[in-house]
Coordinates of C-alpha atoms in Angstrom, one line a residue:
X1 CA 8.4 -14.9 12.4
X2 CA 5.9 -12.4 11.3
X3 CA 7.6 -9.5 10.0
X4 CA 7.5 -5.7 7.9
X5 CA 9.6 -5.5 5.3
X6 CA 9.9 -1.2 4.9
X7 CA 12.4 0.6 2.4
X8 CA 13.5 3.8 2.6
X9 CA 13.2 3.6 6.6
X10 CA 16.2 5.1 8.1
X11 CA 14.2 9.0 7.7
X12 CA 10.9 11.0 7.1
X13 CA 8.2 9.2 5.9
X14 CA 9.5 5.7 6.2
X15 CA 10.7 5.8 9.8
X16 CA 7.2 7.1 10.3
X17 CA 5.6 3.6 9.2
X18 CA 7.6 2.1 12.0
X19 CA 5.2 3.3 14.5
X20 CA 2.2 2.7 12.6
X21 CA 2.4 -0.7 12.0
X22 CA 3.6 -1.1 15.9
X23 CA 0.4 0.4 16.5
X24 CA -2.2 -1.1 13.9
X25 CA -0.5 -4.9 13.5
X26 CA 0.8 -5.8 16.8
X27 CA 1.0 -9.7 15.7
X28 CA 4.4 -8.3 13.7
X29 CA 7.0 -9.4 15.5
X30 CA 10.0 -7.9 13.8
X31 CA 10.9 -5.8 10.8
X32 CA 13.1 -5.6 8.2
X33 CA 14.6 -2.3 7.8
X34 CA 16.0 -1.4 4.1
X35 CA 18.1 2.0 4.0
X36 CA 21.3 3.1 3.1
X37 CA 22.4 4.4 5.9
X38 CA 23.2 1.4 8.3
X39 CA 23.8 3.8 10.7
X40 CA 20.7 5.2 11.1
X41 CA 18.6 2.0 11.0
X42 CA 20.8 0.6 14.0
X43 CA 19.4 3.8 16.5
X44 CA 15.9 2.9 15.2
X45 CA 16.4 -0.8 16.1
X46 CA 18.2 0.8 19.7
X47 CA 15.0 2.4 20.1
X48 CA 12.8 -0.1 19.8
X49 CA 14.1 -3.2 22.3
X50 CA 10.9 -5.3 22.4
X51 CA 11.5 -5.9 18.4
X52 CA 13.3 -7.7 16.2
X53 CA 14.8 -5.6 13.8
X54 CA 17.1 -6.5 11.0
X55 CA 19.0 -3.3 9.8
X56 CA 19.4 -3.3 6.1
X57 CA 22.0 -1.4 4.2
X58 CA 21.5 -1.6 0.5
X59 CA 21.7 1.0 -2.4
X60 CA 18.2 -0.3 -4.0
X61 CA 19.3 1.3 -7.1
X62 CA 21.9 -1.3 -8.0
X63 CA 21.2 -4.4 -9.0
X64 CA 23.3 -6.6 -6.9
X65 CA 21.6 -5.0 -3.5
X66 CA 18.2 -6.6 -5.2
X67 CA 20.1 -10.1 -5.8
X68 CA 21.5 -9.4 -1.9
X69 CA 18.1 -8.7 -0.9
X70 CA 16.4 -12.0 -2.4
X71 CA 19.4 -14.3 -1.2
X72 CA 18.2 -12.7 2.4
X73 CA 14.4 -13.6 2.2
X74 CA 15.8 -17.3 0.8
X75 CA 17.7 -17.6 3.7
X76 CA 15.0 -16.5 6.2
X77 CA 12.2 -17.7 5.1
X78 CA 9.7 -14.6 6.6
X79 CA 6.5 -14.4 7.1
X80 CA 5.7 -10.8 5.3
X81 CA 2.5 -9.0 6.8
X82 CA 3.3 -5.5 5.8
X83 CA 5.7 -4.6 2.5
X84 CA 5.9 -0.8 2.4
X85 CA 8.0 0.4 -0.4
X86 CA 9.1 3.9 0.6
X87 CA 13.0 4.2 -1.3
X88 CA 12.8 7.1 -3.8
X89 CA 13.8 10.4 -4.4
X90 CA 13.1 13.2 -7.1
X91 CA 15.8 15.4 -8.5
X92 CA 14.4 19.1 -9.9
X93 CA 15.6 21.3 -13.2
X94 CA 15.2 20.8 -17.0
X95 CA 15.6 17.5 -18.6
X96 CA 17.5 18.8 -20.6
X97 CA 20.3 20.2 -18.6
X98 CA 20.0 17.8 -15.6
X99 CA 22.7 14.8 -15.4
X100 CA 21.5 12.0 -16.8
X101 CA 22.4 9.5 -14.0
X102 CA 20.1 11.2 -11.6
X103 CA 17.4 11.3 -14.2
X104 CA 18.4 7.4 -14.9
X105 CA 18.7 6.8 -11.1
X106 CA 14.7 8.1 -10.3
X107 CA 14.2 5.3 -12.4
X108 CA 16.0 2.3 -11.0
X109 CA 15.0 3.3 -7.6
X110 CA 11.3 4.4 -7.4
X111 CA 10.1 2.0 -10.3
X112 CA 12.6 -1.2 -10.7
X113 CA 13.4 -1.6 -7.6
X114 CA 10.0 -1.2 -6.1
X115 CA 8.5 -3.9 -8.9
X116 CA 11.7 -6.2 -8.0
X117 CA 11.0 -6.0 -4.6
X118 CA 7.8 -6.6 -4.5
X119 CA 7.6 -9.5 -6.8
X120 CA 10.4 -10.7 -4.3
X121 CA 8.5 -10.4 -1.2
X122 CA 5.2 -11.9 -2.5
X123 CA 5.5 -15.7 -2.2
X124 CA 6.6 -14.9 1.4
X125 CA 3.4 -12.7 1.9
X126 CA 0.3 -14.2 4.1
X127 CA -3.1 -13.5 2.9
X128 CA -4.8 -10.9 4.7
X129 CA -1.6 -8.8 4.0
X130 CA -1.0 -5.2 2.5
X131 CA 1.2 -3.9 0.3
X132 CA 1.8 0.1 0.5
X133 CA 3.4 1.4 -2.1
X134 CA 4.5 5.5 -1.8
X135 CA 4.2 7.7 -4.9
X136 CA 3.3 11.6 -4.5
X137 CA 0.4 13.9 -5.6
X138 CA 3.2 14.5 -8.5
X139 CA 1.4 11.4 -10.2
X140 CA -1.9 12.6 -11.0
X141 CA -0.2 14.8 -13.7
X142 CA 3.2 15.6 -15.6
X143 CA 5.3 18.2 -14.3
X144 CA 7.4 19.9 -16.3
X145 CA 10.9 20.5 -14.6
X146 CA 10.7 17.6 -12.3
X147 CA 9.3 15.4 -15.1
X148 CA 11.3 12.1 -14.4
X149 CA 10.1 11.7 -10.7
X150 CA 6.2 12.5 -11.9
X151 CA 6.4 10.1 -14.3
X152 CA 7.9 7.2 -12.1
X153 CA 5.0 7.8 -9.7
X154 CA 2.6 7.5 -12.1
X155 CA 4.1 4.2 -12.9
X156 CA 3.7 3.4 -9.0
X157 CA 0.2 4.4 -9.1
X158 CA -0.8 2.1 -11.9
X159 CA 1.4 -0.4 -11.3
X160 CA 0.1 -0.5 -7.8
X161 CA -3.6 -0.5 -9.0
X162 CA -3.1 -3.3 -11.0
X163 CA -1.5 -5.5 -8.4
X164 CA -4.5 -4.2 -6.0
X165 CA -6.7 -6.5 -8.6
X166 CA -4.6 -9.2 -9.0
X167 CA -4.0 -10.4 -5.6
X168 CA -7.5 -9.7 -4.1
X169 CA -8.3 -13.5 -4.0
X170 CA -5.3 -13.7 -1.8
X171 CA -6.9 -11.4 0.4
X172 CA -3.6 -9.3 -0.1
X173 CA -4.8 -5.2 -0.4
X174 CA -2.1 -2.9 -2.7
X175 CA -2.3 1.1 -1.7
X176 CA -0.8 3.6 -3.6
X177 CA -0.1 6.2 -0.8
X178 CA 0.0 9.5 -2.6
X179 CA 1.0 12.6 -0.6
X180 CA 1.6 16.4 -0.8
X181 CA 4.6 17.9 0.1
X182 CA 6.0 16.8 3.5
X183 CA 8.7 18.5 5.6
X184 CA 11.6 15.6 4.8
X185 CA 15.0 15.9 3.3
X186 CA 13.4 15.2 0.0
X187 CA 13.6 18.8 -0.9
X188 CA 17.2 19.1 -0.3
X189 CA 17.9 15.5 -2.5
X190 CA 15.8 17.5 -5.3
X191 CA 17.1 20.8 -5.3
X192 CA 13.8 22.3 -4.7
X193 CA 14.7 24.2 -1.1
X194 CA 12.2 26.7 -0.1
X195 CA 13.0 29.5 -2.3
X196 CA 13.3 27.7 -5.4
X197 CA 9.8 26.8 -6.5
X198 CA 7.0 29.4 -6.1
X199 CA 4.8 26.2 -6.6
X200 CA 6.2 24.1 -4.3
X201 CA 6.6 27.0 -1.7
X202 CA 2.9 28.0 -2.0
X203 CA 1.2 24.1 -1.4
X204 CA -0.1 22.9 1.9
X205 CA 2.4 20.4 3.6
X206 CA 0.9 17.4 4.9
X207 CA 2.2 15.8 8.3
X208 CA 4.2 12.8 8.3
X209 CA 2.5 10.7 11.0
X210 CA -1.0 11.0 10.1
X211 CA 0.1 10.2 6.1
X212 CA 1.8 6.8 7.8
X213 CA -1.0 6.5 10.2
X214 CA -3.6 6.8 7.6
X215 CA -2.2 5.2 4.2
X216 CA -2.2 2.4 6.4
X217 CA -5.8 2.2 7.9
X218 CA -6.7 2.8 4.2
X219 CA -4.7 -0.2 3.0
X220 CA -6.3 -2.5 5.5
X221 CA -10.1 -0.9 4.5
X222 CA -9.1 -2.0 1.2
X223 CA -8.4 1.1 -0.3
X224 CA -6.0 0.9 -3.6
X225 CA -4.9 4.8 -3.0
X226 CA -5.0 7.3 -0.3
X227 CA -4.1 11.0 -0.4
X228 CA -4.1 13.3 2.6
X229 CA -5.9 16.3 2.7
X230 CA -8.9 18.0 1.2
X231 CA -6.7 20.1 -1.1
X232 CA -4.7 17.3 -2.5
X233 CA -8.4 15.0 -3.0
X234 CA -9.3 17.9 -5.0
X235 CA -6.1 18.3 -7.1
X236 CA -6.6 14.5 -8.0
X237 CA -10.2 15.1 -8.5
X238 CA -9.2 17.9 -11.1
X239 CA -6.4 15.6 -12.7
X240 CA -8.8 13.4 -14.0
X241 CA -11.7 15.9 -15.2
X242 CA -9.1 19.0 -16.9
X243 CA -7.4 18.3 -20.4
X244 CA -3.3 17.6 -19.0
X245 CA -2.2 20.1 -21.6
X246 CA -4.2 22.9 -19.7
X247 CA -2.8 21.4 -16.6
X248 CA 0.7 21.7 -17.1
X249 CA 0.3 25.8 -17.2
X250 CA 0.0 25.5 -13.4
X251 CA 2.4 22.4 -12.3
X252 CA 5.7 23.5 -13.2
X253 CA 8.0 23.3 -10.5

């Protein structure tokens, strides 16, 4: 069976993707849905009848959910069109006086599990495949105050990069999907509620479907990253061209 494999997918962005890939692969035939909450994923897979959906649960963050998750693709032997690793969260405040398993946690989730996974899913991946992994805008410089979670996006965007080059002679495309601000729970998760960040409150939000929409038409064009919005080209645009130490006057959170 030809299949998605999406993580992070019970919410926001990732139950986004859902619909996309519907629309712009219809030869997938079911999906793999990775989430902690089972819950969720089973009223997505009620809501979609004419699809074979496998609901997930598993804390990516812990190791044993990754040795779970590779005794599953063992076992059935998928066809992998579309991998989309979407699990990840940021967590706001000073280093310093933040608690060090969330700081730890960003880690394990948005970088190790996202290279376990994907090295994982690879061998079950047909050429002519894509790969979309999700970072942020956060990448294209440090942050001070939500330092972790910028700096394990840039990991995702180079990482992803790299991979993009590697596995063109399978005809297999890697995207680093990089957007602004969305209106998801992610805010809450980080502590960065509207009203806590003059920065965060004063950027341009960007919607969910057309990211999802458009991160994948990008992907399949070949693209190894996408961001959404004239704003946000122009941030990354900056990020390369200004000095990061004159940057980070104007991205603390």
């Amino acid at each position: 069976m030809v299949i998605a494999v999406i993580t992070g997918a019970s919410s926001g962005l990732g139950k986004e993707y859902i619909n996309a890939v519907i629309e712009q692969f219809p030869m997938v035939e079911g999906f793999w849905l990775v989430a902690r909450r089972k819950e969720l994923l089973k009223e997505i897979a009620e809501a979609h009848p004419d699809k074979t959906i496998a609901a997930i649960s598993l804390d990516l963050a812990k190791e044993e959910s990754i040795a779970v998750f590779e005794k599953l693709l063992k076992e059935g032997n998928p066809e992998i069109k579309v991998l989309i690793n979407n699990a990840g969260y940021g967590k706001g405040g000073d280093f310093f006086s933040s608690n060090r398993e969330s700081q730890a946690g960003m880690v394990d989730l948005n970088c190790r599990a996202l290279t376990a996974l994907t090295r994982l899913c690879l061998p079950y991946m047909l050429d002519d495949s894509v790969v979309l992994n999700v970072a942020s805008v956060a990448a294209f410089a440090p942050m001070p105050r939500l330092g972790v979670y910028a700096a394990t996006k840039a990991y995702v965007v180079s990482l992803s990069q790299a991979l993009h080059q590697e596995l063109r002679s399978r005809g297999i495309s890697v995207c680093a999907v990089c957007p602004g601000p969305m209106d998801t729970n992610f805010w809450n998760v980080a502590g960065l509620q509207e009203g806590k960040s003059a920065l965060i409150d004063r950027l341009p939000r960007v919607d969910l479907q057309q990211v999802a929409e458009g991160s994948l038409r990008a992907a399949r064009k070949g693209k190894k990253l996408y961001t959404k919005g004239a704003f946000y080209k122009f941030y990354h645009l900056l990020a390369k061209l200004l000095p990061s130490g004159l940057l980070l006057k104007f991205t603390q959170v």
